[in-house]
Amino acid sequence: GQQGYRDPLNNRDLDRGIGPDSTPYRFTLAPIYELPFGKGRKWLNQNRAVDLVLGGWEASAILTAQGGFPLTPGYQIDSCVCGNNRNTANVLRDPNLPDSERTVNRWFDTAAFAAPAQYTIGNAGRGLIWGPALRSMDMTVSKYFSITERIRLQFRAEAYNLSNSPYFANPNTTFGAGTFGRVTAVGNSPRAMQMAMKVMF
């Protein structure tokens, strides 16, 4: 890592752990559905007025579910006097909390860590803490209007983060910091909606 190895002799075997970009799962679904109404479709395909209102609609979405990333606890104090090596605390037990106990003010068990003795290296390894998961849904509804044989008009309504669900940023994992174990930001934007029209010829 950019801050060096935990062991002062750069023994990589003592610094093994889950990679920072490893997530236990990622699921993405992108369905597209044409409503079966209007000209050339199953129902109401003979009435021009109905086709103008109900025909030609299409709905699409992008749904994403992803697990959190593994986070590595740090320590504010260079207890081992290792120079610029990454400082770590001691871990006493599994710091991850059940989902039912996690809050933004206590994402993991902060009492599971302790300060190492002076001139010693903390035993907390890499990737011990699982960060927040991601759930998101974006949706688009669109319709084509035929003006002439060569000219078409497209209307689009788009919604991003449709459920307005927060994607929490990673908690502070530096032992000794005032916000240790707390989530203090979100990693996504609130729900946004927009509409647009486009002429194609």
Coordinates of C-alpha atoms in Angstrom, one line a residue:
G1 CA 0.0 0.0 0.0
Q2 CA 1.0 3.6 -0.3
Q3 CA 1.7 3.9 3.5
G4 CA 4.1 0.9 3.6
Y5 CA 3.7 -2.5 5.3
R6 CA 2.6 -3.1 8.8
D7 CA 5.8 -5.1 9.7
P8 CA 8.9 -2.9 10.0
L9 CA 10.9 -5.5 8.1
N10 CA 8.4 -5.4 5.2
N11 CA 7.5 -9.1 5.7
R12 CA 4.5 -9.3 3.4
D13 CA 3.4 -12.6 4.8
L14 CA 2.4 -10.8 8.0
D15 CA 0.2 -8.3 6.1
R16 CA -2.1 -10.6 4.2
G17 CA -5.8 -9.9 4.0
I18 CA -8.7 -9.3 1.7
G19 CA -8.0 -6.8 -1.1
P20 CA -9.6 -3.4 -0.7
D21 CA -11.5 -3.8 -4.0
S22 CA -13.0 -7.2 -3.1
T23 CA -16.8 -7.2 -2.5
P24 CA -18.7 -10.4 -1.6
Y25 CA -21.3 -9.8 -4.3
R26 CA -22.5 -7.5 -7.0
F27 CA -25.8 -7.9 -8.9
T28 CA -26.9 -5.7 -11.7
L29 CA -30.2 -6.0 -13.6
A30 CA -31.2 -3.9 -16.6
P31 CA -34.7 -4.8 -17.8
I32 CA -36.5 -3.2 -20.7
Y33 CA -40.2 -3.5 -21.2
E34 CA -42.4 -2.3 -24.0
L35 CA -46.0 -1.7 -23.0
P36 CA -48.3 -3.9 -25.1
F37 CA -50.6 -1.1 -26.2
G38 CA -51.0 0.8 -29.4
K39 CA -50.1 0.4 -33.0
G40 CA -48.4 -2.9 -33.9
R41 CA -48.8 -4.3 -30.3
K42 CA -51.1 -6.7 -28.7
W43 CA -53.9 -4.5 -27.4
L44 CA -55.6 -1.3 -28.5
N45 CA -53.8 -1.3 -31.8
Q46 CA -56.6 0.0 -34.0
N47 CA -57.5 3.2 -32.4
R48 CA -55.3 6.1 -33.4
A49 CA -56.4 8.3 -30.5
V50 CA -55.6 5.6 -27.9
D51 CA -52.3 4.9 -29.7
L52 CA -51.4 8.6 -29.3
V53 CA -51.9 8.4 -25.6
L54 CA -51.0 4.9 -24.6
G55 CA -49.1 3.5 -27.5
G56 CA -45.3 3.4 -27.9
W57 CA -44.3 3.5 -24.3
E58 CA -41.2 1.8 -23.1
A59 CA -39.9 1.4 -19.5
S60 CA -36.3 0.5 -18.6
A61 CA -34.4 0.4 -15.3
I62 CA -31.0 -0.3 -13.8
L63 CA -31.0 -2.1 -10.4
T64 CA -27.8 -2.6 -8.5
A65 CA -27.1 -4.5 -5.3
Q66 CA -23.5 -4.6 -4.1
G67 CA -21.9 -5.7 -0.9
G68 CA -19.5 -3.3 1.0
F69 CA -15.8 -3.2 0.6
P70 CA -13.3 -4.5 3.2
L71 CA -11.8 -1.7 5.3
T72 CA -8.5 -1.7 7.2
P73 CA -8.4 -0.2 10.7
G74 CA -5.6 2.3 11.4
Y75 CA -4.1 4.0 14.5
Q76 CA -3.2 7.6 15.0
I77 CA -0.1 6.9 17.0
D78 CA 3.1 5.3 15.7
S79 CA 3.3 2.9 18.7
C80 CA 6.0 0.7 17.1
V81 CA 8.1 3.7 16.1
C82 CA 8.3 2.3 12.6
G83 CA 8.6 5.5 10.8
N84 CA 6.1 5.9 7.9
N85 CA 4.7 2.3 8.2
R86 CA 1.0 1.9 8.6
N87 CA 0.1 2.1 12.2
T88 CA -2.5 -0.4 13.6
A89 CA -4.3 -1.0 16.8
N90 CA -4.9 -4.4 18.5
V91 CA -8.1 -6.2 17.6
L92 CA -9.7 -8.2 20.4
R93 CA -12.6 -9.8 18.6
D94 CA -14.6 -9.6 15.3
P95 CA -15.5 -5.9 15.0
N96 CA -18.3 -6.4 12.6
L97 CA -21.8 -5.9 14.0
P98 CA -25.0 -7.7 12.9
D99 CA -27.1 -5.7 10.4
S100 CA -29.7 -5.1 13.1
E101 CA -27.2 -3.3 15.3
R102 CA -25.4 -1.2 12.8
T103 CA -26.1 2.6 12.8
V104 CA -24.3 5.5 11.3
N105 CA -23.0 6.4 14.7
R106 CA -21.7 2.9 15.4
W107 CA -21.0 1.0 12.2
F108 CA -18.8 -1.5 13.8
D109 CA -17.8 -2.5 17.4
T110 CA -15.3 0.1 18.4
A111 CA -14.7 -1.6 21.7
A112 CA -13.2 -4.5 19.7
F113 CA -10.0 -2.5 19.4
A114 CA -7.3 -1.5 21.9
A115 CA -4.1 0.5 21.8
P116 CA -0.9 -1.7 21.5
A117 CA 1.9 -1.3 24.0
Q118 CA 4.7 1.1 23.2
Y119 CA 7.3 -0.3 20.7
T120 CA 4.9 -3.0 19.6
I121 CA 2.9 -3.5 16.4
G122 CA -0.9 -3.8 16.6
N123 CA -2.3 -7.1 15.4
A124 CA -5.2 -5.8 13.4
G125 CA -4.8 -7.0 9.8
R126 CA -6.2 -5.8 6.5
G127 CA -9.8 -5.9 5.5
L128 CA -11.3 -6.7 9.0
I129 CA -14.3 -4.3 8.7
W130 CA -17.0 -4.5 6.1
G131 CA -18.2 -1.2 4.7
P132 CA -21.7 -0.2 3.7
A133 CA -23.6 -2.0 1.0
L134 CA -25.1 -0.3 -2.1
R135 CA -28.7 -0.5 -3.3
S136 CA -29.8 1.7 -6.2
M137 CA -32.5 1.9 -8.8
D138 CA -32.6 4.2 -11.8
M139 CA -35.6 4.2 -14.2
T140 CA -36.5 5.7 -17.5
V141 CA -39.9 5.9 -19.2
S142 CA -40.0 6.9 -22.9
K143 CA -42.4 7.3 -25.8
Y144 CA -42.0 7.8 -29.5
F145 CA -44.5 10.0 -31.5
S146 CA -44.5 9.6 -35.3
I147 CA -44.9 13.1 -36.8
T148 CA -44.3 12.0 -40.4
E149 CA -42.7 8.9 -42.0
R150 CA -39.3 10.5 -41.5
I151 CA -39.7 12.6 -38.4
R152 CA -40.2 11.2 -34.9
L153 CA -40.4 12.8 -31.5
Q154 CA -39.1 11.1 -28.4
F155 CA -40.2 12.0 -24.9
R156 CA -38.2 10.7 -21.9
A157 CA -38.7 10.9 -18.2
E158 CA -35.7 9.7 -16.1
A159 CA -35.3 9.2 -12.4
Y160 CA -32.0 8.5 -10.7
N161 CA -31.9 6.9 -7.2
L162 CA -35.7 6.4 -7.5
S163 CA -36.1 5.1 -4.0
N164 CA -34.1 8.0 -2.6
S165 CA -32.0 5.5 -0.6
P166 CA -28.7 6.7 0.9
Y167 CA -25.5 4.9 0.1
F168 CA -23.4 5.5 3.2
A169 CA -19.8 6.4 2.8
N170 CA -17.2 4.3 4.6
P171 CA -17.0 4.9 8.4
N172 CA -13.9 6.3 10.0
T173 CA -11.6 3.4 10.7
T174 CA -8.7 5.2 12.5
F175 CA -8.5 4.1 16.1
G176 CA -8.3 7.1 18.4
A177 CA -10.1 9.5 16.1
G178 CA -13.1 11.3 17.5
T179 CA -15.3 9.9 14.8
F180 CA -13.9 6.3 15.0
G181 CA -16.7 3.9 13.9
R182 CA -19.0 6.6 12.6
V183 CA -20.3 7.3 9.1
T184 CA -20.3 11.0 8.5
A185 CA -21.2 11.3 4.8
V186 CA -23.1 9.6 2.0
G187 CA -21.6 8.4 -1.3
N188 CA -24.5 9.2 -3.6
S189 CA -26.9 12.0 -4.5
P190 CA -30.6 12.3 -3.5
R191 CA -33.3 11.4 -6.0
A192 CA -33.2 13.4 -9.1
M193 CA -35.7 13.5 -12.0
Q194 CA -35.6 15.0 -15.4
M195 CA -37.6 15.1 -18.6
A196 CA -36.5 15.7 -22.1
M197 CA -37.8 15.7 -25.7
K198 CA -35.8 14.9 -28.8
V199 CA -36.6 15.2 -32.5
M200 CA -35.2 12.6 -34.9
F201 CA -35.3 13.0 -38.6

